[in-house]
Coordinates of C-alpha atoms in Angstrom, one line a residue:
Chain A
M1 CA 67.9 -15.5 17.9
T2 CA 70.9 -13.9 19.4
V3 CA 73.8 -16.0 20.5
Q4 CA 74.5 -15.2 24.2
W5 CA 77.6 -15.3 26.3
G6 CA 76.7 -18.5 28.1
D7 CA 76.1 -20.3 24.8
C8 CA 79.8 -19.9 23.9
D9 CA 82.9 -21.8 25.0
P10 CA 86.5 -20.7 25.6
A11 CA 87.2 -20.7 21.9
D12 CA 84.5 -17.9 21.8
I13 CA 82.2 -20.0 19.5
V14 CA 78.8 -21.6 20.3
F15 CA 79.3 -24.8 22.4
Y16 CA 77.8 -27.4 19.9
P17 CA 75.3 -29.2 22.2
N18 CA 73.4 -25.8 22.3
Y19 CA 72.5 -26.3 18.6
F20 CA 70.6 -29.4 19.5
R21 CA 68.9 -27.4 22.4
W22 CA 67.8 -24.9 19.7
F23 CA 66.6 -27.7 17.3
E24 CA 64.4 -28.8 20.2
I25 CA 63.0 -25.3 20.6
S26 CA 62.5 -25.0 16.9
T27 CA 60.5 -28.2 16.7
T28 CA 58.3 -26.8 19.5
E29 CA 57.8 -23.6 17.5
L30 CA 57.1 -25.5 14.3
F31 CA 54.3 -27.3 16.0
A32 CA 53.0 -24.0 17.6
S33 CA 53.1 -22.4 14.1
V34 CA 50.4 -24.9 12.9
G35 CA 48.3 -24.4 16.0
L36 CA 49.7 -27.3 18.1
E37 CA 51.0 -25.9 21.5
L38 CA 52.8 -28.9 22.8
P39 CA 51.5 -28.8 26.5
A40 CA 47.9 -28.9 25.2
M41 CA 48.7 -31.4 22.4
F42 CA 50.6 -33.7 24.8
K43 CA 47.5 -33.7 27.2
A44 CA 45.0 -34.2 24.3
E45 CA 46.9 -37.0 22.7
G46 CA 47.9 -38.8 26.0
I47 CA 51.6 -38.4 25.4
L48 CA 54.4 -37.4 27.7
G49 CA 56.7 -36.0 25.0
M50 CA 58.0 -36.8 21.6
P51 CA 61.0 -39.0 22.4
I52 CA 64.2 -38.4 20.3
L53 CA 65.3 -41.5 18.3
D54 CA 68.0 -40.0 16.2
A55 CA 69.7 -36.6 15.9
G56 CA 72.7 -35.2 13.9
A57 CA 74.2 -32.0 12.7
T58 CA 76.9 -30.8 10.3
F59 CA 78.7 -27.7 11.4
K60 CA 79.9 -25.4 8.5
R61 CA 80.5 -22.0 10.1
P62 CA 80.9 -21.1 13.8
S63 CA 78.7 -18.5 15.4
R64 CA 79.8 -16.1 18.2
F65 CA 78.6 -13.9 21.0
R66 CA 75.8 -11.6 19.9
D67 CA 75.7 -13.1 16.3
V68 CA 72.1 -13.1 15.1
I69 CA 71.0 -16.4 13.7
T70 CA 67.8 -17.8 12.2
L71 CA 66.4 -21.3 12.5
E72 CA 64.4 -22.8 9.7
S73 CA 62.7 -26.2 10.4
G74 CA 60.3 -28.4 8.6
I75 CA 58.9 -31.9 8.7
E76 CA 61.0 -33.8 6.2
S77 CA 59.2 -37.1 6.3
W78 CA 56.7 -39.1 8.3
G79 CA 57.3 -42.7 9.4
T80 CA 54.7 -45.0 10.8
S81 CA 55.1 -43.9 14.5
S82 CA 57.8 -41.3 14.0
F83 CA 58.7 -38.3 12.0
R84 CA 61.9 -36.5 10.9
V85 CA 62.5 -32.7 11.2
A86 CA 65.1 -31.0 9.1
H87 CA 66.8 -27.9 10.7
K88 CA 69.0 -25.2 9.3
V89 CA 70.8 -22.5 11.2
L90 CA 71.4 -19.4 9.0
K91 CA 73.7 -16.5 9.6
G92 CA 72.3 -14.0 7.2
D93 CA 71.9 -16.0 3.9
V94 CA 74.7 -18.5 4.8
E95 CA 73.9 -22.0 6.1
A96 CA 75.9 -22.3 9.3
V97 CA 74.6 -25.6 10.6
T98 CA 72.2 -28.2 9.1
G99 CA 70.7 -31.0 11.1
H100 CA 67.8 -33.3 11.8
E101 CA 65.9 -34.9 14.6
V102 CA 63.8 -38.2 14.4
R103 CA 61.1 -38.2 17.1
G104 CA 58.8 -41.0 18.1
W105 CA 55.1 -40.9 18.7
V106 CA 54.4 -42.8 21.8
V107 CA 51.4 -43.0 24.1
T108 CA 51.4 -44.0 27.7
D109 CA 50.1 -47.6 28.1
E110 CA 49.9 -49.0 31.7
N111 CA 49.6 -52.5 30.3
H112 CA 52.9 -52.2 28.5
P113 CA 56.1 -53.2 30.5
S114 CA 57.8 -50.0 29.5
G115 CA 54.7 -47.9 30.3
I116 CA 54.7 -46.5 26.7
R117 CA 53.7 -47.9 23.2
A118 CA 54.5 -46.5 19.8
V119 CA 51.5 -45.7 17.7
P120 CA 50.9 -44.2 14.3
V121 CA 51.0 -40.4 14.3
P122 CA 47.3 -39.3 14.1
D123 CA 46.0 -38.0 10.8
H124 CA 44.7 -34.9 12.4
I125 CA 48.2 -34.1 13.5
R126 CA 49.9 -34.9 10.2
S127 CA 47.3 -33.0 8.2
R128 CA 48.2 -29.8 9.9
F129 CA 51.6 -29.8 8.3
D130 CA 50.3 -30.5 4.7
Chain B
M1 CA 84.8 -32.8 40.0
T2 CA 86.7 -31.6 36.9
V3 CA 85.7 -28.4 35.2
Q4 CA 84.8 -29.2 31.5
W5 CA 85.1 -27.2 28.2
G6 CA 81.3 -26.7 28.0
D7 CA 81.2 -25.3 31.6
C8 CA 83.4 -22.4 30.6
D9 CA 82.6 -19.1 28.8
P10 CA 84.6 -17.0 26.4
A11 CA 86.6 -15.5 29.3
D12 CA 87.8 -19.0 29.8
I13 CA 86.2 -19.3 33.3
V14 CA 83.2 -21.2 34.6
F15 CA 79.9 -19.7 33.4
Y16 CA 78.4 -18.9 36.8
P17 CA 74.9 -20.6 36.4
N18 CA 76.8 -23.9 36.4
Y19 CA 77.8 -23.4 40.0
F20 CA 74.0 -23.5 40.9
R21 CA 73.7 -26.6 38.7
W22 CA 76.5 -28.2 40.8
F23 CA 74.9 -27.0 44.1
E24 CA 71.8 -28.9 43.0
I25 CA 73.8 -32.0 42.4
S26 CA 75.7 -31.6 45.7
T27 CA 72.3 -31.4 47.5
T28 CA 71.2 -34.7 45.8
E29 CA 74.5 -36.3 46.8
L30 CA 74.2 -35.0 50.4
F31 CA 70.8 -36.8 50.7
A32 CA 72.3 -39.9 49.1
S33 CA 75.2 -39.8 51.7
V34 CA 72.6 -40.4 54.5
G35 CA 70.8 -43.1 52.6
L36 CA 68.1 -41.0 50.9
E37 CA 68.2 -41.6 47.2
L38 CA 65.9 -38.9 46.0
P39 CA 63.8 -40.8 43.4
A40 CA 62.9 -43.4 46.2
M41 CA 62.4 -40.7 48.8
F42 CA 60.2 -38.6 46.4
K43 CA 58.0 -41.6 46.0
A44 CA 58.0 -42.6 49.6
E45 CA 57.1 -39.2 50.8
G46 CA 54.6 -38.3 48.1
I47 CA 56.6 -35.3 46.7
L48 CA 57.5 -34.2 43.3
G49 CA 60.8 -32.5 44.2
M50 CA 62.2 -30.1 46.7
P51 CA 61.3 -26.7 45.2
I52 CA 63.9 -23.9 45.4
L53 CA 62.8 -20.9 47.5
D54 CA 66.1 -18.9 47.5
A55 CA 69.6 -19.4 46.2
G56 CA 72.7 -17.2 46.3
A57 CA 76.4 -17.4 45.8
T58 CA 79.6 -15.3 46.4
F59 CA 82.3 -15.9 43.8
K60 CA 85.9 -15.4 45.2
R61 CA 88.0 -17.1 42.6
P62 CA 87.4 -18.2 39.1
S63 CA 87.9 -21.8 37.9
R64 CA 89.1 -22.9 34.5
F65 CA 88.9 -25.8 32.1
R66 CA 90.2 -29.0 33.8
D67 CA 90.5 -27.4 37.2
V68 CA 89.7 -29.9 39.8
I69 CA 87.2 -28.6 42.4
T70 CA 85.5 -30.1 45.4
L71 CA 82.0 -29.3 46.7
E72 CA 81.3 -29.5 50.4
S73 CA 77.6 -29.2 51.4
G74 CA 75.6 -29.5 54.7
I75 CA 72.3 -28.6 56.1
E76 CA 72.7 -25.3 57.8
S77 CA 69.3 -25.0 59.4
W78 CA 65.8 -26.5 59.3
G79 CA 62.7 -24.3 59.0
T80 CA 59.1 -25.6 59.5
S81 CA 58.6 -26.7 56.0
S82 CA 61.9 -25.8 54.4
F83 CA 65.7 -26.2 54.9
R84 CA 68.8 -24.4 54.1
V85 CA 71.9 -26.1 52.5
A86 CA 75.3 -24.3 52.7
H87 CA 77.6 -25.0 49.8
K88 CA 81.4 -24.4 49.4
V89 CA 83.4 -24.9 46.2
L90 CA 87.1 -25.5 47.0
K91 CA 90.1 -25.4 44.7
G92 CA 92.6 -27.3 46.8
D93 CA 92.3 -25.6 50.3
V94 CA 91.1 -22.3 48.9
E95 CA 87.4 -21.3 49.0
A96 CA 86.5 -20.4 45.5
V97 CA 82.7 -20.0 45.9
T98 CA 80.3 -20.1 48.9
G99 CA 76.6 -20.3 48.5
H100 CA 73.3 -21.6 49.7
E101 CA 70.0 -23.0 48.7
V102 CA 66.7 -22.9 50.7
R103 CA 64.4 -25.6 49.5
G104 CA 60.8 -26.2 50.5
W105 CA 59.0 -29.5 51.6
V106 CA 55.8 -29.8 49.8
V107 CA 53.5 -32.7 49.2
T108 CA 51.1 -33.1 46.3
D109 CA 47.5 -32.3 47.4
E110 CA 44.8 -32.6 44.9
N111 CA 42.4 -30.6 47.1
H112 CA 44.7 -27.6 47.1
P113 CA 44.3 -25.1 44.3
S114 CA 48.0 -25.1 43.5
G115 CA 48.1 -28.9 43.6
I116 CA 50.8 -28.8 46.4
R117 CA 50.9 -28.0 50.1
A118 CA 53.9 -27.2 52.3
V119 CA 54.2 -29.5 55.3
P120 CA 56.8 -29.9 58.1
V121 CA 59.8 -31.9 57.1
P122 CA 59.2 -35.3 58.6
D123 CA 61.3 -36.2 61.7
H124 CA 62.6 -39.5 60.1
I125 CA 64.1 -37.3 57.3
R126 CA 65.6 -34.7 59.6
S127 CA 67.1 -37.2 62.0
R128 CA 69.2 -38.7 59.2
F129 CA 71.2 -35.5 59.2
D130 CA 71.8 -35.3 63.0
Chain C
M1 CA 78.4 -41.0 35.7
T2 CA 75.1 -40.4 37.5
V3 CA 72.2 -38.8 35.7
Q4 CA 71.2 -35.7 37.7
W5 CA 67.9 -33.9 38.2
G6 CA 68.9 -31.0 36.0
D7 CA 69.8 -33.4 33.1
C8 CA 66.3 -34.5 32.9
D9 CA 63.2 -33.0 31.2
P10 CA 59.4 -33.0 32.2
A11 CA 59.2 -36.6 30.7
D12 CA 61.6 -37.5 33.5
I13 CA 64.3 -38.7 31.0
V14 CA 67.6 -37.1 29.9
F15 CA 67.2 -34.0 27.7
Y16 CA 69.0 -35.2 24.7
P17 CA 71.4 -32.3 24.1
N18 CA 73.1 -33.4 27.4
Y19 CA 74.3 -36.5 25.6
F20 CA 76.3 -34.4 23.3
R21 CA 77.6 -32.5 26.3
W22 CA 78.7 -35.8 27.7
F23 CA 80.3 -36.8 24.4
E24 CA 82.4 -33.7 24.5
I25 CA 83.5 -34.6 28.1
S26 CA 84.3 -38.1 27.0
T27 CA 86.4 -36.9 24.2
T28 CA 88.4 -34.7 26.6
E29 CA 88.8 -37.7 28.9
L30 CA 89.9 -39.9 26.0
F31 CA 92.8 -37.4 25.3
A32 CA 93.6 -37.2 29.0
S33 CA 93.8 -41.0 29.1
V34 CA 96.7 -41.0 26.7
G35 CA 98.5 -38.2 28.5
L36 CA 97.1 -35.3 26.5
E37 CA 95.5 -32.8 28.9
L38 CA 93.7 -30.5 26.4
P39 CA 94.7 -27.1 28.0
A40 CA 98.3 -28.0 27.8
M41 CA 97.9 -29.6 24.4
F42 CA 96.1 -26.7 22.9
K43 CA 98.9 -24.4 24.2
A44 CA 101.7 -26.7 22.9
E45 CA 100.0 -27.2 19.5
G46 CA 98.9 -23.5 19.0
I47 CA 95.2 -24.5 18.7
L48 CA 92.2 -22.9 20.4
G49 CA 90.1 -26.0 20.5
M50 CA 89.1 -28.9 18.3
P51 CA 86.1 -27.5 16.3
I52 CA 83.2 -29.8 15.7
L53 CA 82.5 -30.6 12.1
D54 CA 79.7 -33.3 12.5
A55 CA 77.9 -35.0 15.3
G56 CA 75.1 -37.5 15.6
A57 CA 73.5 -39.9 17.9
T58 CA 70.9 -42.7 18.0
F59 CA 68.9 -43.1 21.1
K60 CA 67.9 -46.6 22.0
R61 CA 66.9 -46.4 25.6
P62 CA 66.1 -43.5 27.9
S63 CA 67.9 -42.8 31.1
R64 CA 66.4 -41.3 34.2
F65 CA 67.3 -39.4 37.3
R66 CA 70.1 -41.2 39.3
D67 CA 70.6 -43.9 36.7
V68 CA 74.2 -44.7 36.5
I69 CA 75.6 -44.7 33.0
T70 CA 79.1 -45.4 31.5
L71 CA 80.6 -43.7 28.4
E72 CA 82.9 -45.6 26.2
S73 CA 84.7 -43.5 23.5
G74 CA 87.5 -44.2 21.0
I75 CA 89.0 -42.7 17.9
E76 CA 87.2 -44.4 15.0
S77 CA 89.3 -43.0 12.1
W78 CA 91.8 -40.2 11.3
G79 CA 91.1 -37.9 8.4
T80 CA 93.8 -35.5 7.0
S81 CA 93.0 -32.7 9.3
S82 CA 90.2 -34.2 11.4
F83 CA 89.3 -37.3 13.3
R84 CA 86.1 -39.2 14.2
V85 CA 85.3 -40.3 17.7
A86 CA 82.8 -43.1 18.3
H87 CA 80.8 -42.9 21.6
K88 CA 78.6 -45.3 23.4
V89 CA 76.5 -44.7 26.5
L90 CA 75.9 -47.9 28.4
K91 CA 73.4 -48.7 31.1
G92 CA 74.8 -51.8 32.7
D93 CA 75.6 -53.9 29.6
V94 CA 72.9 -52.4 27.4
E95 CA 73.7 -49.9 24.7
A96 CA 71.4 -46.8 25.5
V97 CA 72.9 -44.4 23.0
T98 CA 75.5 -44.6 20.3
G99 CA 77.0 -41.5 18.6
H100 CA 80.0 -39.9 17.0
E101 CA 81.8 -36.6 16.7
V102 CA 84.0 -35.4 13.8
R103 CA 86.4 -32.8 15.0
G104 CA 88.9 -30.6 13.0
W105 CA 92.5 -29.9 13.7
V106 CA 93.1 -26.2 13.1
V107 CA 95.9 -23.9 14.1
T108 CA 95.6 -20.2 14.6
D109 CA 97.0 -18.3 11.5
E110 CA 97.0 -14.5 11.6
N111 CA 97.7 -14.4 7.8
H112 CA 94.4 -16.4 7.0
P113 CA 91.2 -14.4 6.6
S114 CA 89.4 -16.6 9.1
G115 CA 92.2 -16.5 11.6
I116 CA 92.5 -20.3 11.5
R117 CA 93.9 -22.9 9.1
A118 CA 93.2 -26.7 8.9
V119 CA 96.4 -28.7 9.2
P120 CA 97.2 -32.5 9.4
V121 CA 96.9 -34.0 12.8
P122 CA 100.5 -34.2 14.1
D123 CA 102.0 -37.7 14.1
H124 CA 103.1 -37.4 17.8
I125 CA 99.4 -36.8 18.6
R126 CA 98.0 -39.7 16.4
S127 CA 100.6 -42.2 17.7
R128 CA 99.4 -41.8 21.2
F129 CA 96.1 -43.5 20.3
D130 CA 97.8 -46.5 18.4
Chain D
M1 CA 60.5 -15.1 26.6
T2 CA 58.9 -18.4 26.4
V3 CA 59.9 -21.2 28.8
Q4 CA 61.0 -24.2 26.7
W5 CA 60.9 -28.0 27.3
G6 CA 64.7 -28.2 28.0
D7 CA 64.5 -25.4 30.6
C8 CA 62.2 -27.6 32.8
D9 CA 63.0 -30.5 35.2
P10 CA 61.0 -33.7 36.0
A11 CA 58.8 -31.7 38.4
D12 CA 57.7 -29.8 35.2
I13 CA 59.0 -26.4 36.4
V14 CA 62.0 -24.4 35.3
F15 CA 65.3 -25.9 36.6
Y16 CA 66.5 -22.9 38.7
P17 CA 70.0 -22.4 37.4
N18 CA 68.3 -21.3 34.1
Y19 CA 67.1 -18.2 35.8
F20 CA 70.7 -17.1 36.4
R21 CA 71.3 -18.0 32.7
W22 CA 68.5 -15.5 31.9
F23 CA 69.8 -12.9 34.3
E24 CA 73.0 -13.0 32.4
I25 CA 71.2 -12.5 29.0
S26 CA 69.2 -9.7 30.6
T27 CA 72.3 -7.8 31.8
T28 CA 73.7 -8.2 28.2
E29 CA 70.4 -6.8 26.7
L30 CA 70.4 -4.0 29.4
F31 CA 73.9 -2.9 28.1
A32 CA 72.7 -3.2 24.5
S33 CA 69.6 -1.1 25.3
V34 CA 71.9 1.9 26.0
G35 CA 74.0 1.3 23.0
L36 CA 76.7 -0.9 24.6
E37 CA 77.0 -4.1 22.6
L38 CA 79.2 -6.1 24.8
P39 CA 81.7 -7.6 22.3
A40 CA 82.4 -4.1 21.0
M41 CA 82.6 -2.6 24.5
F42 CA 84.8 -5.4 25.8
K43 CA 87.2 -4.7 23.0
A44 CA 87.0 -0.9 23.4
E45 CA 87.6 -1.1 27.2
G46 CA 90.2 -3.8 27.2
I47 CA 88.2 -6.2 29.3
L48 CA 87.5 -9.9 28.9
G49 CA 84.1 -10.0 30.5
M50 CA 82.3 -8.6 33.6
P51 CA 83.2 -11.2 36.2
I52 CA 80.4 -12.2 38.6
L53 CA 81.1 -11.3 42.3
D54 CA 77.7 -12.3 43.8
A55 CA 74.4 -13.5 42.6
G56 CA 71.1 -14.5 44.3
A57 CA 67.5 -15.0 43.7
T58 CA 64.2 -15.6 45.6
F59 CA 61.8 -17.9 43.9
K60 CA 58.0 -17.0 44.5
R61 CA 56.2 -18.8 41.7
P62 CA 57.3 -21.6 39.5
S63 CA 57.1 -21.3 35.7
R64 CA 56.3 -24.1 33.4
F65 CA 56.8 -25.2 29.7
R66 CA 55.5 -22.6 27.3
D67 CA 54.7 -20.0 30.0
V68 CA 55.6 -16.6 28.7
I69 CA 57.8 -14.6 31.1
T70 CA 59.3 -11.1 31.0
L71 CA 62.6 -10.0 32.5
E72 CA 63.1 -6.6 33.9
S73 CA 66.6 -5.5 34.7
G74 CA 68.2 -2.3 35.8
I75 CA 71.5 -1.1 37.5
E76 CA 70.7 -0.8 41.2
S77 CA 73.9 0.7 42.3
W78 CA 77.4 1.5 41.3
G79 CA 80.4 0.4 43.4
T80 CA 84.0 1.7 42.8
S81 CA 84.9 -1.2 40.5
S82 CA 81.7 -3.0 40.4
F83 CA 78.0 -2.7 39.9
R84 CA 74.8 -4.4 41.0
V85 CA 72.0 -5.3 38.6
A86 CA 68.5 -6.0 40.0
H87 CA 66.4 -8.6 38.0
K88 CA 62.7 -9.4 38.1
V89 CA 61.0 -12.3 36.3
L90 CA 57.3 -11.5 35.7
K91 CA 54.5 -13.8 34.7
G92 CA 51.9 -11.3 33.5
D93 CA 51.9 -8.8 36.3
V94 CA 53.0 -11.2 39.0
E95 CA 56.6 -11.3 40.3
A96 CA 57.7 -14.8 40.0
V97 CA 61.4 -14.4 40.7
T98 CA 63.5 -11.5 42.0
G99 CA 67.3 -11.5 42.0
H100 CA 70.5 -9.7 41.6
E101 CA 74.0 -9.9 40.1
V102 CA 77.1 -8.0 41.3
R103 CA 79.7 -7.8 38.6
G104 CA 83.2 -6.5 38.6
W105 CA 84.9 -4.2 36.2
V106 CA 88.5 -5.5 35.6
V107 CA 90.9 -4.8 32.9
T108 CA 93.6 -7.2 31.6
D109 CA 97.0 -6.3 33.0
E110 CA 100.0 -8.4 32.1
N111 CA 102.0 -6.9 34.9
H112 CA 99.6 -8.2 37.5
P113 CA 100.0 -11.8 38.9
S114 CA 96.4 -12.7 38.2
G115 CA 96.5 -11.1 34.7
I116 CA 93.6 -8.8 35.6
R117 CA 93.2 -5.6 37.7
A118 CA 89.9 -4.1 39.1
V119 CA 89.5 -0.5 38.0
P120 CA 86.8 2.1 38.5
V121 CA 83.9 1.8 36.0
P122 CA 84.6 4.6 33.4
D123 CA 82.3 7.6 33.6
H124 CA 81.4 7.3 29.9
I125 CA 79.9 3.8 30.7
R126 CA 78.1 4.8 33.9
S127 CA 76.6 8.0 32.3
R128 CA 74.8 5.9 29.7
F129 CA 72.6 4.5 32.4
D130 CA 71.7 7.8 34.0

């Protein structure tokens, strides 16, 4: 990935919420890499999305316009109805940012007041990442 | 509205796609100002949104971090199944940006291949703006 | 603040990186509330910005298009050359999101290889928040 | 390019200001494709950026989460101290969006009240695109 002009702020470094935007993309690509294209998976599993429960990042080095960065992401752990993704942003071999997302697994449920219900992540999804 | 840090680019001026983001907000507020809160109106009219058909802007003066700007918006003309909104961004009395959006009026239609169908803007909507 | 159309994703809830965008705005407004307008403060203190060192959030309830939310922010603690801001997003009286930012205090220094140098937050800045 | 979750709105189509964000990226890549990496070019030419003067787009077909789109961009015409870039967004062979950007060529000038001054685009820049 290349850092673009609109990703950067007046200090000429990446405006930090963009890293979370990239974490979200990297989670999508992680699922795609094991054959789970999200639009098809959402439809097949009866879910609207994978709601974010927690997210965080530690920023070690800034990146600038036209810097080339690499995102590395993997499932760190599985909860009952959630999972945690670990993210790293690398500039060359150097860790620039580390972070995580915890996402829930919820199905739509018209009988539930909120319209959704947390359920266990299906085994056929989890097993793709083993 | 106050221009914020994350709205600005390394040249220390507003990154221009943000003006279109603000046009969209100003269109929403224009409808709210005549009593049409969009979520309720979308539900009542059976529409998913007001799809953009055309948008443009002319940029006369840059704005910077913490500049206070004002948006002025109004319906410029009504088409059969669309309408044109004129937008102005003012810094004090000075026109900083002028622009427009043309938006369609489409209802969901399960019998149509695309799932949507353009229809005339209802009179009870148009009359609110007279 | 009102949640806008462009803040929301296809699940019809706020796309989570926007909360960090709002944290950033709320930190700016927190400084403004004690008389420190950031562009003037940056110039007076010889700094380019307040670089983010760490950020995180826990998401308890989703917000939707046209929801009205309130941000509450305060300095939680002062480090030697950094400070931690606590943020809350409220929907009515309910905590929807809690989060934090840790930001550094760095001055430009042409003699330093990186061009910047971490220094203690000046007392005349800290005392504004007491 | 792949359309991502955060690019889309509650109608499950791309939120239109993102197309202008992509136009900006495509202009940057257009310059890179003729050997002009913008950070180096900005430094060599004594400019802060290429300020936007006018932008517009016509939206023919929506794009959705995980759609693969292609951007085609080229210099359409040269003005004295500006240039016009034509952009196309293709989904397969179909034109989904057409648009343009007019950008100025301005150098920093401390003697000028605004701090910048419009100048002719240098021949060694223009000739790269012939």
